[in-house]
Short mmCIF file of C-alpha atoms in Angstrom, two decimals:
data_model
loop_
_atom_site.label_atom_id
_atom_site.label_comp_id
_atom_site.label_asym_id
_atom_site.label_seq_id
_atom_site.Cartn_x
_atom_site.Cartn_y
_atom_site.Cartn_z
CA MET A 150 121.39 98.69 114.16
CA LYS A 151 123.85 99.68 111.45
CA ASP A 152 124.26 97.69 108.26
CA GLY A 153 122.33 94.87 109.93
CA ARG A 154 124.63 94.75 112.99
CA LYS A 155 123.41 95.48 116.53
CA LEU A 156 125.35 98.32 118.18
CA ASN A 157 125.94 97.75 121.88
CA ASP A 158 127.65 101.08 122.58
CA VAL A 159 124.87 103.27 121.20
CA GLY A 160 123.58 106.16 123.35
CA TRP A 161 121.15 109.05 123.30
CA THR A 162 122.05 112.48 121.94
CA ASN A 163 120.05 115.68 122.30
CA GLY A 164 118.56 117.30 119.24
CA ARG A 165 115.43 118.43 117.44
CA ILE A 166 112.89 116.43 115.45
CA ILE A 167 111.27 117.93 112.37
CA LEU A 168 108.36 115.91 111.00
CA SER A 169 106.24 116.45 107.90
CA ASN A 170 104.05 114.20 105.76
CA LYS A 171 107.04 113.69 103.46
CA ARG A 172 110.08 113.27 105.71
CA VAL A 173 111.55 113.22 109.20
CA VAL A 174 114.65 115.30 109.98
CA LEU A 175 116.89 114.73 113.02
CA VAL A 176 119.06 117.72 113.90
CA GLY A 177 121.81 117.41 116.52
CA ASN A 178 125.34 118.51 117.35
CA GLY A 179 126.70 115.98 114.87
CA GLY A 180 124.74 117.43 111.97
CA LYS A 181 121.44 116.67 110.27
CA ARG A 182 119.91 113.43 109.02
CA THR A 183 116.94 113.45 106.66
CA PHE A 184 114.79 110.41 105.89
CA ALA A 185 111.95 110.26 103.41
CA LEU A 186 108.93 108.56 104.96
CA SER A 187 108.80 106.34 101.89
CA SER A 188 112.20 104.91 102.90
CA VAL A 189 110.98 103.70 106.30
CA ASP A 190 110.43 99.93 106.25
CA ASP A 191 109.03 99.48 109.74
CA ILE A 192 107.94 101.40 112.85
CA GLY A 193 108.43 99.70 116.18
CA GLY A 194 108.71 100.23 119.88
CA ARG A 195 111.37 99.13 122.35
CA TYR A 196 114.80 98.04 121.18
CA ASP A 197 116.81 97.63 124.37
CA ALA A 198 120.44 97.62 123.25
CA ASN A 199 121.96 98.55 126.62
CA GLN A 200 121.26 100.30 129.93
CA GLU A 201 121.74 103.71 128.36
CA ILE A 202 118.85 103.01 125.98
CA GLN A 203 116.73 101.39 128.71
CA ARG A 204 116.77 104.51 130.90
CA VAL A 205 114.31 106.13 128.46
CA SER A 206 110.90 104.59 128.95
CA SER A 207 109.19 105.51 125.67
CA TYR A 208 110.50 105.92 122.16
CA LEU A 209 109.89 104.84 118.56
CA SER A 210 112.22 102.76 116.43
CA LEU A 211 112.41 103.39 112.69
CA ARG A 212 113.94 100.72 110.46
CA ILE A 213 115.38 102.03 107.21
CA GLY A 214 116.97 99.28 105.19
CA ASP A 215 119.53 97.59 107.45
CA ASP A 216 119.67 100.51 109.91
CA VAL A 217 117.49 101.15 112.97
CA PHE A 218 117.12 104.61 114.54
CA LEU A 219 115.59 105.26 117.98
CA ILE A 220 113.72 108.54 118.54
CA ALA A 221 112.47 109.74 121.92
CA ALA A 222 110.36 112.89 121.95
CA GLU A 223 109.53 115.10 124.92
CA ASP A 224 105.86 114.10 124.58
CA HIS A 225 106.00 110.51 123.35
CA GLU A 226 102.25 109.94 122.95
CA GLU A 227 101.77 113.09 120.88
CA PHE A 228 104.85 112.34 118.77
CA ARG A 229 103.80 108.72 118.22
CA THR A 230 100.38 109.84 116.97
CA ASP A 231 101.94 112.51 114.75
CA VAL A 232 104.29 109.94 113.17
CA TYR A 233 101.44 107.61 112.28
CA ARG A 234 99.40 110.56 111.02
CA ALA A 235 102.28 111.60 108.76
CA PHE A 236 102.28 108.12 107.25
CA LEU A 237 98.56 107.35 107.06
CA ASP A 238 96.29 110.36 107.50
CA ARG A 239 93.88 110.77 104.55
CA LYS A 240 95.58 107.97 102.65
CA VAL A 241 93.27 105.91 100.41
CA ILE A 242 93.14 102.19 101.14
CA LYS A 243 90.65 99.35 100.54
CA ALA A 244 88.38 98.08 103.30
CA ARG A 245 85.89 95.26 103.78
CA HIS A 246 83.62 95.66 106.81
CA PRO A 247 82.32 93.66 108.47
CA ALA A 248 84.14 90.77 106.83
CA ILE A 249 83.15 88.55 109.76
CA ARG A 250 80.49 89.25 112.39
CA GLY A 251 79.98 87.05 115.43
CA GLY A 252 82.20 84.42 113.87
CA VAL A 253 80.10 84.28 110.67
CA VAL A 254 81.54 85.35 107.30
CA GLN A 255 79.55 88.24 105.83
CA ASP A 256 78.67 88.90 102.19
CA THR A 257 80.36 92.31 102.03
CA GLU A 258 82.48 93.74 99.23
CA TRP A 259 85.79 95.57 99.17
CA GLU A 260 85.46 99.36 98.95
CA GLN A 261 87.76 102.32 98.59
CA ALA A 262 88.22 104.00 101.96
CA ARG A 263 90.10 106.86 103.58
CA VAL A 264 92.09 106.58 106.82
CA LYS A 265 92.15 109.03 109.72
CA VAL A 266 94.64 108.47 112.56
CA GLU A 267 93.59 109.39 116.09
CA ALA A 268 95.37 109.18 119.44
CA GLU A 269 93.66 105.93 120.41
CA GLY A 270 92.99 104.25 117.10
CA ILE A 271 92.11 104.74 113.46
CA SER A 272 88.89 105.64 111.68
CA VAL A 273 88.06 104.36 108.21
CA ALA A 274 85.51 106.17 106.03
CA GLN A 275 84.28 103.88 103.26
CA GLN A 276 83.14 105.07 99.84
CA SER A 277 79.60 103.84 100.57
CA GLY A 278 79.40 106.19 103.56
CA ALA A 279 80.02 103.57 106.23
CA PHE A 280 82.32 104.67 109.04
CA VAL A 281 84.44 102.20 111.00
CA ARG A 282 86.45 102.98 114.12
CA LEU A 283 89.16 100.63 115.37
CA GLU A 284 90.27 101.59 118.88
CA LEU A 285 93.64 100.34 120.11
CA ASP A 286 92.16 99.18 123.42
CA ASP A 287 89.54 97.15 121.54
CA ILE A 288 91.81 95.18 119.21
CA GLY A 289 91.60 91.42 119.78
CA THR A 290 93.22 89.25 117.13
CA LEU A 291 95.37 90.90 114.47
CA GLU A 292 96.68 88.98 111.46
CA GLU A 293 98.43 89.86 108.22
CA THR A 294 97.74 87.65 105.23
CA GLU A 295 97.34 87.80 101.45
CA ARG A 296 93.94 87.83 99.77
CA THR A 297 92.38 88.66 96.44
CA VAL A 298 91.32 92.30 96.66
CA MET A 299 89.34 93.71 93.74
CA GLY A 300 90.76 91.05 91.45
CA GLU A 301 94.40 91.28 92.55
CA LYS A 302 96.49 89.56 95.21
CA ALA A 303 97.38 92.03 97.97
CA PRO A 304 98.50 92.12 101.62
CA VAL A 305 95.59 92.35 104.04
CA ILE A 306 95.28 93.19 107.74
CA GLU A 307 92.51 91.26 109.52
CA ALA A 308 91.62 93.18 112.69
CA GLU A 309 89.11 91.86 115.22
CA HIS A 310 87.25 94.39 117.38
CA THR A 311 83.65 95.15 118.40
CA ASP A 312 80.91 97.11 116.67
CA ASP A 313 78.54 99.62 118.27
CA GLU A 314 76.35 96.76 119.54
CA GLY A 315 79.28 95.04 121.27
CA THR A 316 79.41 92.15 118.80
CA SER A 317 82.78 90.80 117.67
CA VAL A 318 83.54 91.79 114.07
CA GLN A 319 86.55 91.57 111.79
CA THR A 320 87.52 94.42 109.49
CA TYR A 321 89.85 93.73 106.55
CA LEU A 322 92.17 96.53 105.41
CA SER A 323 94.44 96.47 102.37
CA GLY A 324 96.74 98.83 100.50
CA ARG A 325 100.30 99.21 99.38
CA PRO A 326 102.69 96.99 101.39
CA TRP A 327 104.17 99.90 103.36
CA MET A 328 100.68 101.13 104.30
CA VAL A 329 99.71 97.67 105.52
CA ALA A 330 102.94 97.45 107.55
CA VAL A 331 102.31 100.83 109.23
CA ILE A 332 98.63 100.05 109.98
CA LYS A 333 99.67 96.71 111.49
CA SER A 334 102.32 98.45 113.59
CA TYR A 335 99.83 100.96 115.01
CA LEU A 336 96.99 98.52 115.65
CA GLY A 337 99.57 96.07 116.97
CA GLU A 338 100.18 98.38 119.93
CA GLY A 339 96.63 97.71 121.07
CA HIS A 340 96.82 94.02 120.22
CA ASP A 341 99.96 93.60 122.34
CA ARG A 342 98.29 95.33 125.31
CA ASN A 343 95.32 92.99 125.13
CA ARG A 344 97.13 89.68 124.90
CA GLY A 345 97.65 87.46 127.91
CA ALA A 346 97.37 83.81 128.75
CA VAL A 347 94.53 82.74 131.06
CA GLU A 348 93.88 79.16 132.16
CA LEU A 349 90.18 78.38 131.57
CA SER A 350 87.93 75.40 132.22
CA GLU A 351 85.86 73.83 129.46
CA SER A 352 82.71 75.49 130.85
CA GLU A 353 84.39 78.89 130.85
CA ARG A 354 85.52 78.40 127.25
CA GLU A 355 81.95 77.44 126.27
CA VAL A 356 80.62 80.64 127.83
CA LEU A 357 83.19 82.72 125.93
CA MET A 358 82.36 81.01 122.64
CA ALA A 359 78.64 81.64 123.18
CA LEU A 360 79.23 85.34 123.84
CA TYR A 361 81.61 85.55 120.88
CA SER A 362 78.90 84.09 118.63
CA GLY A 363 76.49 86.85 119.62
CA VAL A 364 74.49 85.13 122.37
CA SER A 365 73.23 87.65 124.94
CA SER A 366 74.73 87.23 128.40
CA PHE A 367 71.14 86.81 129.71
CA GLU A 368 70.55 83.94 127.27
CA VAL A 369 73.77 82.04 128.04
CA PRO A 370 72.24 79.69 130.69
CA ASN A 371 69.48 78.48 128.34
CA PHE A 372 71.80 78.39 125.32
CA LEU A 373 74.36 76.18 127.08
CA GLY A 374 71.95 74.30 129.37
CA MET A 375 73.76 75.57 132.50
CA GLU A 376 72.34 76.61 135.84
CA VAL A 377 72.04 80.37 136.21
CA ASP A 378 74.12 80.33 139.39
CA ARG A 379 76.91 78.44 137.61
CA VAL A 380 76.95 80.97 134.76
CA GLU A 381 77.05 83.81 137.32
CA GLU A 382 80.07 82.18 138.96
CA ILE A 383 81.82 81.93 135.58
CA PHE A 384 81.01 85.57 134.79
CA GLU A 385 82.52 86.60 138.15
CA ARG A 386 85.70 84.61 137.54
CA LEU A 387 86.13 85.97 133.99
CA ILE A 388 85.54 89.55 135.12
CA GLU A 389 88.26 89.14 137.75
CA ALA A 390 90.59 87.75 135.04
CA GLU A 391 89.85 90.82 132.84
CA VAL A 392 88.38 88.57 130.17
CA LEU A 393 84.90 90.09 130.55
CA GLU A 394 83.73 93.51 131.63
CA GLU A 395 80.51 94.15 133.52
CA VAL A 396 78.40 96.60 131.55
CA ARG A 397 75.27 96.61 133.74
CA THR A 398 74.54 95.82 137.36
CA ARG A 399 72.06 93.20 136.09
CA ARG A 400 75.17 91.17 135.22
CA GLU A 401 75.16 91.84 131.53
CA VAL A 402 78.69 91.27 130.31
CA ALA A 403 80.67 91.91 127.15
CA LEU A 404 83.86 90.27 125.96
CA GLU A 405 87.13 92.09 126.57
CA PRO A 406 89.76 91.86 123.77
CA ARG A 407 91.58 89.12 125.71
CA GLY A 408 88.34 87.17 125.96
CA ARG A 409 87.68 87.51 122.25
CA ASN A 410 91.18 86.23 121.56
CA ILE A 411 90.57 83.14 123.70
CA ALA A 412 87.10 82.53 122.25
CA SER A 413 88.37 82.85 118.68
CA GLU A 414 91.17 80.36 119.34
CA ALA A 415 88.76 77.98 121.04
CA MET A 416 86.35 78.07 118.10
CA ASN A 417 89.19 77.41 115.66
CA GLU A 418 90.03 74.29 117.67
CA GLN A 419 86.50 72.88 117.33
#
């Protein structure tokens, strides 16, 4: 994109990438371009303008004002992590955890927190000493909204994942708008992986909602008044659909991110 217009004749050019926690520099045969990280409005993924662009499987897109630049590094995964680290590592944000646990709103307060970016997620160290890890492969629902944070209206990311006990929780993260945008972009990679439509029966939805609410998989038959064999059949079907994962051979199951998405939507429809 240039000046808001999509360029169809754009192609790749060889060069070097220089990245720091202040700026990114692109050096090629045509000269050098320098961008302050503070000028980047959005970080994205694929932007298939033509077949020339499509022949590269992995790259990042950086939107700066009305322009979009595509950058493909030799080691995409390492470069992707380094970019997000440059933006977020050790930055101070505000966090509320758990804001919701098992579908129930918790009486927790907002705290100052510090972010650490890792290859497969982010870690948040709260001022109280609490430590929260949000893994990309564990992100269910992901929403951006506006809430009152420490007395002021601010953008907030609401990220659903699981805690150490396997219970669905939501962590709220807030900060300056550009920080929120970058956090959403990174966590959104996991959210996009874990989305997917699955046709479910009413009984299957009831099982998911029970698990989402914190009911043990062993207690589901009694909780829902279902025959054990019927619940076992549902577990088998949902494991095959990658909605549940089997965590013990005794048929204990835990919700996958896709399953938590479906359960959350089902509960909102009640």
